[in-house]
GROMACS .gro file of N, CA and C in nm:
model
  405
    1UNK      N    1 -12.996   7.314   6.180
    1UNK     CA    2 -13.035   7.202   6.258
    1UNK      C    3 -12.956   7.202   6.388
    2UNK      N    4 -13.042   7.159   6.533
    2UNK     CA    5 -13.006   7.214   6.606
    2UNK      C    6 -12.955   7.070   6.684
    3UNK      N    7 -12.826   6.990   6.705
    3UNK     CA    8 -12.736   6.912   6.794
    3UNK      C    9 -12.822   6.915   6.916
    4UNK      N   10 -12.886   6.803   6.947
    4UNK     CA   11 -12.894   6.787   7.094
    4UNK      C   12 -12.821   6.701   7.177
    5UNK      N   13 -12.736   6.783   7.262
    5UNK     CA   14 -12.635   6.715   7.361
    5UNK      C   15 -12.686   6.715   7.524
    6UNK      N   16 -12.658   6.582   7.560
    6UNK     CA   17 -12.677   6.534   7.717
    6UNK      C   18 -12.598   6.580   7.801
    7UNK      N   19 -12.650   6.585   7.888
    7UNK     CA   20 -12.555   6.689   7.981
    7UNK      C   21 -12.541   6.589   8.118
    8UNK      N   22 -12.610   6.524   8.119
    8UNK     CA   23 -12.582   6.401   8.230
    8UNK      C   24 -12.438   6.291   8.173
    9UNK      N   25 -12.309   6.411   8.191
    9UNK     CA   26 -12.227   6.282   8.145
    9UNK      C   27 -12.143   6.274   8.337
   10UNK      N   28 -12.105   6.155   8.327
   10UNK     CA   29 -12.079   6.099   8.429
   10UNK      C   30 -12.032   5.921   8.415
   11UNK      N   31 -12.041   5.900   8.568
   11UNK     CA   32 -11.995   5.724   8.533
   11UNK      C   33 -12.105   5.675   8.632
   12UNK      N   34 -12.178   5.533   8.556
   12UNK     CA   35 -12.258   5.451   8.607
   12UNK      C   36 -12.240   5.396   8.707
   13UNK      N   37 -12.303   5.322   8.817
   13UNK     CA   38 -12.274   5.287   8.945
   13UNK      C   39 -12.209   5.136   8.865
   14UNK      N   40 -12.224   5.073   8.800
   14UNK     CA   41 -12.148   4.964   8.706
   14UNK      C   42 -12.002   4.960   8.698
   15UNK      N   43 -11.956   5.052   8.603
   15UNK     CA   44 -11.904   5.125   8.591
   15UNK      C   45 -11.769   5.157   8.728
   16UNK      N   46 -11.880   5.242   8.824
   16UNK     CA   47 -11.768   5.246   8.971
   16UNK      C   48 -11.749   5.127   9.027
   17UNK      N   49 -11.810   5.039   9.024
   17UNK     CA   50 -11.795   4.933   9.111
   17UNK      C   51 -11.680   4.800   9.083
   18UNK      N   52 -11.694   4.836   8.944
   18UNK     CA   53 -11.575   4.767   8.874
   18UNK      C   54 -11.490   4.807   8.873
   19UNK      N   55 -11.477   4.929   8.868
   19UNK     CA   56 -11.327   5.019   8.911
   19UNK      C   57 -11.300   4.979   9.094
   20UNK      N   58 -11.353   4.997   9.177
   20UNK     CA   59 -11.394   4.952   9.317
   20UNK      C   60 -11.298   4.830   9.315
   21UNK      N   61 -11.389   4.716   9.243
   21UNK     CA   62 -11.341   4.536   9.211
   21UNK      C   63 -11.210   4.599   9.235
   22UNK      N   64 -11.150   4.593   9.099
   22UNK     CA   65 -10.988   4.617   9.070
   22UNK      C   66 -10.941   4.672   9.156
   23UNK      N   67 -10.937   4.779   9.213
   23UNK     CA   68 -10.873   4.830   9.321
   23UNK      C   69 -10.852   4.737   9.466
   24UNK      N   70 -10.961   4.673   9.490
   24UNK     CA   71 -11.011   4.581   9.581
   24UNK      C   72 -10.824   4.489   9.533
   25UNK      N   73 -10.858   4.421   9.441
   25UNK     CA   74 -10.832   4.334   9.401
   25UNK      C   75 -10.670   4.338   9.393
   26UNK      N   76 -10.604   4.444   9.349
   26UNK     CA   77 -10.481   4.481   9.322
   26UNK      C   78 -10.417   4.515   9.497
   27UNK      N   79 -10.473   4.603   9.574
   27UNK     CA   80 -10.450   4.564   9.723
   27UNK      C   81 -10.438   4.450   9.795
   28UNK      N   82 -10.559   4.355   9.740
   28UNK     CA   83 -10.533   4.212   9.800
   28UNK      C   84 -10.428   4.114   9.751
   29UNK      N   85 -10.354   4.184   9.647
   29UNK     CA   86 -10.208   4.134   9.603
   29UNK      C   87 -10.132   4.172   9.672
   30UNK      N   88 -10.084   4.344   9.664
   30UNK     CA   89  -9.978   4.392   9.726
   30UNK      C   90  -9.991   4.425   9.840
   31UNK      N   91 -10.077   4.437   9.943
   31UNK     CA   92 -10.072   4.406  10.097
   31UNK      C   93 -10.012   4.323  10.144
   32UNK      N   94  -9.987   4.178  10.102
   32UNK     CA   95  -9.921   4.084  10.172
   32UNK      C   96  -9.771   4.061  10.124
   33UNK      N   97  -9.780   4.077  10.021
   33UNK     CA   98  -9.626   4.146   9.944
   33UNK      C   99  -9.527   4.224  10.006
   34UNK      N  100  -9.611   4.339  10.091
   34UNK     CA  101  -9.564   4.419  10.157
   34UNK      C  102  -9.533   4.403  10.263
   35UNK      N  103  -9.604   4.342  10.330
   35UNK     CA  104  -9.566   4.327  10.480
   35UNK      C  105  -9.451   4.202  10.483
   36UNK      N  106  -9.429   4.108  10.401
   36UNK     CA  107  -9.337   3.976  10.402
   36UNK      C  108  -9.232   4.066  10.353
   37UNK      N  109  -9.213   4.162  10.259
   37UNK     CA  110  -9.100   4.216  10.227
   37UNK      C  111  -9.052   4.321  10.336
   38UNK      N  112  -9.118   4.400  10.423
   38UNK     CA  113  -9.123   4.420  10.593
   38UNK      C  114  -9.038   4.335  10.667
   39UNK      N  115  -9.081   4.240  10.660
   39UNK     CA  116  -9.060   4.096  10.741
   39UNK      C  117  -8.912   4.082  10.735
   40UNK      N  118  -8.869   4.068  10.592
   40UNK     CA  119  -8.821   4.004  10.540
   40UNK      C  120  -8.673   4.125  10.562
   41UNK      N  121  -8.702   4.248  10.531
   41UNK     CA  122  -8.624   4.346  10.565
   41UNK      C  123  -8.565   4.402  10.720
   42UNK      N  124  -8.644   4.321  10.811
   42UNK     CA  125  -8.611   4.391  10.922
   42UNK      C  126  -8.525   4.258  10.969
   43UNK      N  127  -8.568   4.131  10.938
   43UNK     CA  128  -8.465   4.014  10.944
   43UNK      C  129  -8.336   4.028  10.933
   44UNK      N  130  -8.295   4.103  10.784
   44UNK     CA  131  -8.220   4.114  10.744
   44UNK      C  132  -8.094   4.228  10.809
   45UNK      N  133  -8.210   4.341  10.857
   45UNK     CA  134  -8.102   4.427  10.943
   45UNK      C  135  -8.067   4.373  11.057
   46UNK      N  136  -8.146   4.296  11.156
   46UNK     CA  137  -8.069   4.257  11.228
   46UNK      C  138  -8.004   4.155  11.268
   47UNK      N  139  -7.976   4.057  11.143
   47UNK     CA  140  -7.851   3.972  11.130
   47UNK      C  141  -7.751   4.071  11.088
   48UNK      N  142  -7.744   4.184  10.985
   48UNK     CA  143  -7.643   4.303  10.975
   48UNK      C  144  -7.616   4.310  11.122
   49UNK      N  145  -7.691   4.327  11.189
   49UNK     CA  146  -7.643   4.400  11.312
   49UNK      C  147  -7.545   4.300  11.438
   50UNK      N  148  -7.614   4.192  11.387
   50UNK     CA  149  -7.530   4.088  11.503
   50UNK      C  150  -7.401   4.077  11.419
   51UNK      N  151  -7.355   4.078  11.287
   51UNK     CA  152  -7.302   4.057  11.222
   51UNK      C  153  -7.203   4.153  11.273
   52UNK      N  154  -7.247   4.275  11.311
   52UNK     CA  155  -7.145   4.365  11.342
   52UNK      C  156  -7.111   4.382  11.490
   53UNK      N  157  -7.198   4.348  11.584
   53UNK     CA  158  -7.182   4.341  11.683
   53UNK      C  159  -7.057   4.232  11.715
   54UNK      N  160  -7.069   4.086  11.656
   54UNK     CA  161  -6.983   3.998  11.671
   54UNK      C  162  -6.801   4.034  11.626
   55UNK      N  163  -6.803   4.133  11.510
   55UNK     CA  164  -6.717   4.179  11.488
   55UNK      C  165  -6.665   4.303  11.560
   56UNK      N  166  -6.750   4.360  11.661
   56UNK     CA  167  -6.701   4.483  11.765
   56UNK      C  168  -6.651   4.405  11.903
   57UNK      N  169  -6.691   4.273  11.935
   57UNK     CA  170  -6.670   4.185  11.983
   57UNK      C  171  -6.519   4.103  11.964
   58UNK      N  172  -6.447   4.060  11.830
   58UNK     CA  173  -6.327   4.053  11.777
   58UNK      C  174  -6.261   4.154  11.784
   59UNK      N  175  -6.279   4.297  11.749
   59UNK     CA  176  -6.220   4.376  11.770
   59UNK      C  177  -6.204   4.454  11.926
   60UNK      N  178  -6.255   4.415  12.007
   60UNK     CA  179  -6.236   4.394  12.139
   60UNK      C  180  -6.142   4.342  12.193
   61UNK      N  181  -6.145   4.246  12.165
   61UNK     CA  182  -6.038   4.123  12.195
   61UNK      C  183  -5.923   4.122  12.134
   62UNK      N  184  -5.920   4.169  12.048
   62UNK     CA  185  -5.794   4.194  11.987
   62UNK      C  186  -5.726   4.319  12.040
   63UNK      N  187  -5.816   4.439  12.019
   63UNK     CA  188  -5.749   4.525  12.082
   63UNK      C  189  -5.670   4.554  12.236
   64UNK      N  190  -5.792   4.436  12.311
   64UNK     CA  191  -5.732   4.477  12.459
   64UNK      C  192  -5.675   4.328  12.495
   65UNK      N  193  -5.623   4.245  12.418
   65UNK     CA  194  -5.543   4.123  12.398
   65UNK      C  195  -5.632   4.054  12.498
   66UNK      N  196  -5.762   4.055  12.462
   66UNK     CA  197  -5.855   3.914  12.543
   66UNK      C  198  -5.800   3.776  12.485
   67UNK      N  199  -5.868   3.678  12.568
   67UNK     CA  200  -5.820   3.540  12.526
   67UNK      C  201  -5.986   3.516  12.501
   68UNK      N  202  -5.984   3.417  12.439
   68UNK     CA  203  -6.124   3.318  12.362
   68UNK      C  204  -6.248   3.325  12.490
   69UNK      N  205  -6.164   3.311  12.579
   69UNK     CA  206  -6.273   3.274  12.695
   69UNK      C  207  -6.351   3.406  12.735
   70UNK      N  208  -6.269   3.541  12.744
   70UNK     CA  209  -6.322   3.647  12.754
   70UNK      C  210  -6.443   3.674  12.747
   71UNK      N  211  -6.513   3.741  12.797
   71UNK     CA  212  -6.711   3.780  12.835
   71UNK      C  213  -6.697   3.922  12.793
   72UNK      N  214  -6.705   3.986  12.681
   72UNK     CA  215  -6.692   4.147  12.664
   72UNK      C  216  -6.860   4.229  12.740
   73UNK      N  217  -6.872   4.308  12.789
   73UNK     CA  218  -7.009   4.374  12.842
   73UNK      C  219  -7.030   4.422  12.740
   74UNK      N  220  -7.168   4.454  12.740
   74UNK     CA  221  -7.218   4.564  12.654
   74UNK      C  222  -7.119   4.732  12.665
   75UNK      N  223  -7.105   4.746  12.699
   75UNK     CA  224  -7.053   4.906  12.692
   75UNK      C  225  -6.910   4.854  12.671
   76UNK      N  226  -6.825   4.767  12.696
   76UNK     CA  227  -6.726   4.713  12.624
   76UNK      C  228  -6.705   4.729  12.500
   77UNK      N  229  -6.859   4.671  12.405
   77UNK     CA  230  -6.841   4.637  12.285
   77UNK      C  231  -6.942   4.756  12.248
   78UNK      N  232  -6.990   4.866  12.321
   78UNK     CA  233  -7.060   4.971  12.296
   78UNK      C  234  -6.928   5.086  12.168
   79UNK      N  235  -6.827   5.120  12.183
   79UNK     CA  236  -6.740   5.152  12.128
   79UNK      C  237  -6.712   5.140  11.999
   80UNK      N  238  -6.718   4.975  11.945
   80UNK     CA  239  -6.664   4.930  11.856
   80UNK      C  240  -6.773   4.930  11.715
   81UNK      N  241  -6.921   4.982  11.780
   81UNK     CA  242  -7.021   4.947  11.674
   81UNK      C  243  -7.091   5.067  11.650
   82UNK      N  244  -7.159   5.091  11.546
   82UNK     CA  245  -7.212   5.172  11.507
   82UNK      C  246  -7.179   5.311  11.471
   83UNK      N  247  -7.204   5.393  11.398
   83UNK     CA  248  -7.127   5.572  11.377
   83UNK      C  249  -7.070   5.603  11.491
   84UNK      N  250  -6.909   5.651  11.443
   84UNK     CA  251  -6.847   5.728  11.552
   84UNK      C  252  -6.947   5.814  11.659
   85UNK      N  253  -6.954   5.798  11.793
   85UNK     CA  254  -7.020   5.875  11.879
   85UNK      C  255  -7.136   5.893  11.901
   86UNK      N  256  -7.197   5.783  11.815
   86UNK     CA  257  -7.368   5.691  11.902
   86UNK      C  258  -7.358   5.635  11.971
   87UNK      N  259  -7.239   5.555  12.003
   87UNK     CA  260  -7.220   5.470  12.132
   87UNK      C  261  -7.300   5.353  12.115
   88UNK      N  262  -7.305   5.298  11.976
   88UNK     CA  263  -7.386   5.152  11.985
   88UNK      C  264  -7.555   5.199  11.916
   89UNK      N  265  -7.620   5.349  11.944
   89UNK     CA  266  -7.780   5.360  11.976
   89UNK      C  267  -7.773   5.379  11.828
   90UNK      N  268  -7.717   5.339  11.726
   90UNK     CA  269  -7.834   5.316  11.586
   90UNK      C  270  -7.787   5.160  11.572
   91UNK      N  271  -7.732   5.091  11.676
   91UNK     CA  272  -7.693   4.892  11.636
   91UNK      C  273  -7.820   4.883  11.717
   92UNK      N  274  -7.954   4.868  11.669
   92UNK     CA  275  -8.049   4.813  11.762
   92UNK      C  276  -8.142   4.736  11.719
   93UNK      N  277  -8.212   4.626  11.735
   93UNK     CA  278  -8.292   4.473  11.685
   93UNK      C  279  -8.425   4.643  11.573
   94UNK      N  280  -8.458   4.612  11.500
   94UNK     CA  281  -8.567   4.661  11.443
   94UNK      C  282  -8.719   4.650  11.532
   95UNK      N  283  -8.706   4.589  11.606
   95UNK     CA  284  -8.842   4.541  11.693
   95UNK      C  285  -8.790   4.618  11.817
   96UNK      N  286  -8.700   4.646  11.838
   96UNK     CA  287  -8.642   4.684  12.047
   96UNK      C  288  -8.672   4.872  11.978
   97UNK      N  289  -8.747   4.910  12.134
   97UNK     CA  290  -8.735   5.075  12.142
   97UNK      C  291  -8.602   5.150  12.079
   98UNK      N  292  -8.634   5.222  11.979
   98UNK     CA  293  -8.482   5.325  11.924
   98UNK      C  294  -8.426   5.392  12.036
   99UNK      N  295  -8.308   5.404  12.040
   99UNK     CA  296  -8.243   5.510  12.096
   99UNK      C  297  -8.179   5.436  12.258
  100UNK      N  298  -8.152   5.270  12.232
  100UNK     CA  299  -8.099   5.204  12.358
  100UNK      C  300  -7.996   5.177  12.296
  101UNK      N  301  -7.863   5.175  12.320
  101UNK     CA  302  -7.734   5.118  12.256
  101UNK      C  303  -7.770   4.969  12.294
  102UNK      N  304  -7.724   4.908  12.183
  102UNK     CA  305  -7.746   4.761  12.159
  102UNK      C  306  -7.871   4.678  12.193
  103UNK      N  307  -7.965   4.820  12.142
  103UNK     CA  308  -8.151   4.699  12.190
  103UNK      C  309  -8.163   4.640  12.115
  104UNK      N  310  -8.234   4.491  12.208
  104UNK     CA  311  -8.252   4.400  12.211
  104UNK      C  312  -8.109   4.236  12.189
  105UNK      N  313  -7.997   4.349  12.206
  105UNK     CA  314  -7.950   4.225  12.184
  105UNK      C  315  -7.782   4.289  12.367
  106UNK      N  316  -7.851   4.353  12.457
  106UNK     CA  317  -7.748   4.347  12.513
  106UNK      C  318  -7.805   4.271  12.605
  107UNK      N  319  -7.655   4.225  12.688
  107UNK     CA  320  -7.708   4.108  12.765
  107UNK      C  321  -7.696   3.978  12.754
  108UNK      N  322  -7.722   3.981  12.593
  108UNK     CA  323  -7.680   3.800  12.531
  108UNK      C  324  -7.563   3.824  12.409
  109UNK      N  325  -7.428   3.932  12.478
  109UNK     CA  326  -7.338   3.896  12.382
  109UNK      C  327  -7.209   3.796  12.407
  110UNK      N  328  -7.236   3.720  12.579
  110UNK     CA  329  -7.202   3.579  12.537
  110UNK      C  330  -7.053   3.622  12.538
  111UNK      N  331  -6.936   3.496  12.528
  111UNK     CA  332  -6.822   3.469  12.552
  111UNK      C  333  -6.784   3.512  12.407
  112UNK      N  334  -6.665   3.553  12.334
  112UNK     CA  335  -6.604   3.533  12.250
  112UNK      C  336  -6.645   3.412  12.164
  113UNK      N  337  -6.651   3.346  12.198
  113UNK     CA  338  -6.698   3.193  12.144
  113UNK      C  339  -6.842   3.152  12.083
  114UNK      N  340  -6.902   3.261  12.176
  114UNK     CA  341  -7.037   3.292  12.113
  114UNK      C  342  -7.084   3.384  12.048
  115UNK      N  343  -7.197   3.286  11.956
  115UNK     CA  344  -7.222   3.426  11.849
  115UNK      C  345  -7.334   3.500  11.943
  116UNK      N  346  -7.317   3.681  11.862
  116UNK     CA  347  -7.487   3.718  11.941
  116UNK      C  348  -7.587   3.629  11.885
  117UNK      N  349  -7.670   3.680  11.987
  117UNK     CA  350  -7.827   3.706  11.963
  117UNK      C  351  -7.910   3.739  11.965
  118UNK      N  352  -8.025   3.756  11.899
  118UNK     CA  353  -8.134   3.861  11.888
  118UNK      C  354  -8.245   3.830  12.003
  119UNK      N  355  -8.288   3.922  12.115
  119UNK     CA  356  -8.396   3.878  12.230
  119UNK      C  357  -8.525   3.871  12.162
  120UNK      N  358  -8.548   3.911  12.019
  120UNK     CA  359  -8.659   3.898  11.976
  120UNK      C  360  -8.718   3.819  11.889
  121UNK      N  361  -8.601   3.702  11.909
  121UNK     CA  362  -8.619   3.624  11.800
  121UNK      C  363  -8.705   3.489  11.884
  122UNK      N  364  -8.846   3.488  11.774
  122UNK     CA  365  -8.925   3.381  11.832
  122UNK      C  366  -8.993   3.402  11.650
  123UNK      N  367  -9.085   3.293  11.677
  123UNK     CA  368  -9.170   3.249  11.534
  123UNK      C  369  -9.226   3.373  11.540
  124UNK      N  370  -9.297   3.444  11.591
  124UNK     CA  371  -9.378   3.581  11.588
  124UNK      C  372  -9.284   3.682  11.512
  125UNK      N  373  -9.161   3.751  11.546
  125UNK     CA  374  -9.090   3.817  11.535
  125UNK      C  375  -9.029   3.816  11.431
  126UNK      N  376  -8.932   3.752  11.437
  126UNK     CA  377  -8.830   3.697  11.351
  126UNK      C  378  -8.709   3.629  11.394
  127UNK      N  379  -8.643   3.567  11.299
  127UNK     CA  380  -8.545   3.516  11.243
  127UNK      C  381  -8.414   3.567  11.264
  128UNK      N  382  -8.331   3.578  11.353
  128UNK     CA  383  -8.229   3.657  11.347
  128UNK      C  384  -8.093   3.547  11.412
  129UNK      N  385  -7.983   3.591  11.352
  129UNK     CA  386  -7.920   3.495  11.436
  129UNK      C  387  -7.812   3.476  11.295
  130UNK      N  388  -7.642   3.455  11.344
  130UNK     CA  389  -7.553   3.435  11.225
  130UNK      C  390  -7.528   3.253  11.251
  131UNK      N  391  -7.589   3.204  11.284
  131UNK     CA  392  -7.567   3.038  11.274
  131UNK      C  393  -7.653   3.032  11.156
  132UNK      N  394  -7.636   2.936  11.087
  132UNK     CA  395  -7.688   2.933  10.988
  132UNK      C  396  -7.816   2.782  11.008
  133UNK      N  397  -7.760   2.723  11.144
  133UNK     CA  398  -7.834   2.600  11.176
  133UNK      C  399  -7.988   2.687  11.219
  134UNK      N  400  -7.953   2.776  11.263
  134UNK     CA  401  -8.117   2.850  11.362
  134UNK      C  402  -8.180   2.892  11.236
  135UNK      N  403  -8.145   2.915  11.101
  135UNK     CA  404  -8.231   2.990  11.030
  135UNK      C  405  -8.349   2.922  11.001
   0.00000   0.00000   0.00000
């Protein structure tokens, strides 16, 4: 007796489309997941970064016996931040062009007295900033 077997094996357009759904469906979860954890990560480096900037800033002042009132420049406090002999160009806002020592935040590093700040910080951008009142 002779087995008759189908040879049309495959998957129904049913079948794909429900596989389709789910896929659909599991993207429209983790797409937005992703980009807020984006968000949320590049925030974070560059409060690291003012964080360190403000402290290349103390160590400025200390080293070259500034007083409180002191205004350090950027290439002042270019020295004190980032890997020996980048000169500042990996301390840079996540949003400012790579490869500027202190992008996006030279320019506004302000008196001793003041903390930095980030030039890119607006509702669009982000959040950056070591006051804890601006967050």
């Amino acid at each position: 007796m002779k087995i008759k077997t189908s040879r049309n094996a495959g998957f129904t357009l049913v079948e794909i489309m429900i596989v389709v759904a789910i896929i659909g469906l599991l993207a429209a979860i983790a797409i937005p997941n992703f980009l807020r954890a984006r968000q949320t990560s590049q925030t974070n480096a560059c409060i690291n970064n003012l964080r360190q900037i403000d402290s290349a800033k103390q160590q400025w002042a200390l080293e070259n016996g500034q007083k409180a009132s002191a205004t350090p420049t950027a290439s002042d406090v270019e020295l004190y931040v980032g890997r020996s002999g980048q000169g500042g160009k990996d301390v840079c806002c996540p949003l400012s062009p790579k490869g500027t020592a202190l992008g996006g935040y030279s320019g506004t590093l302000g008196s001793m007295t003041v903390l930095p700040t980030c030039a890119n910080y607006s509702a669009t951008a982000h959040k950056a900033s070591l006051d804890p009142t601006q967050q």
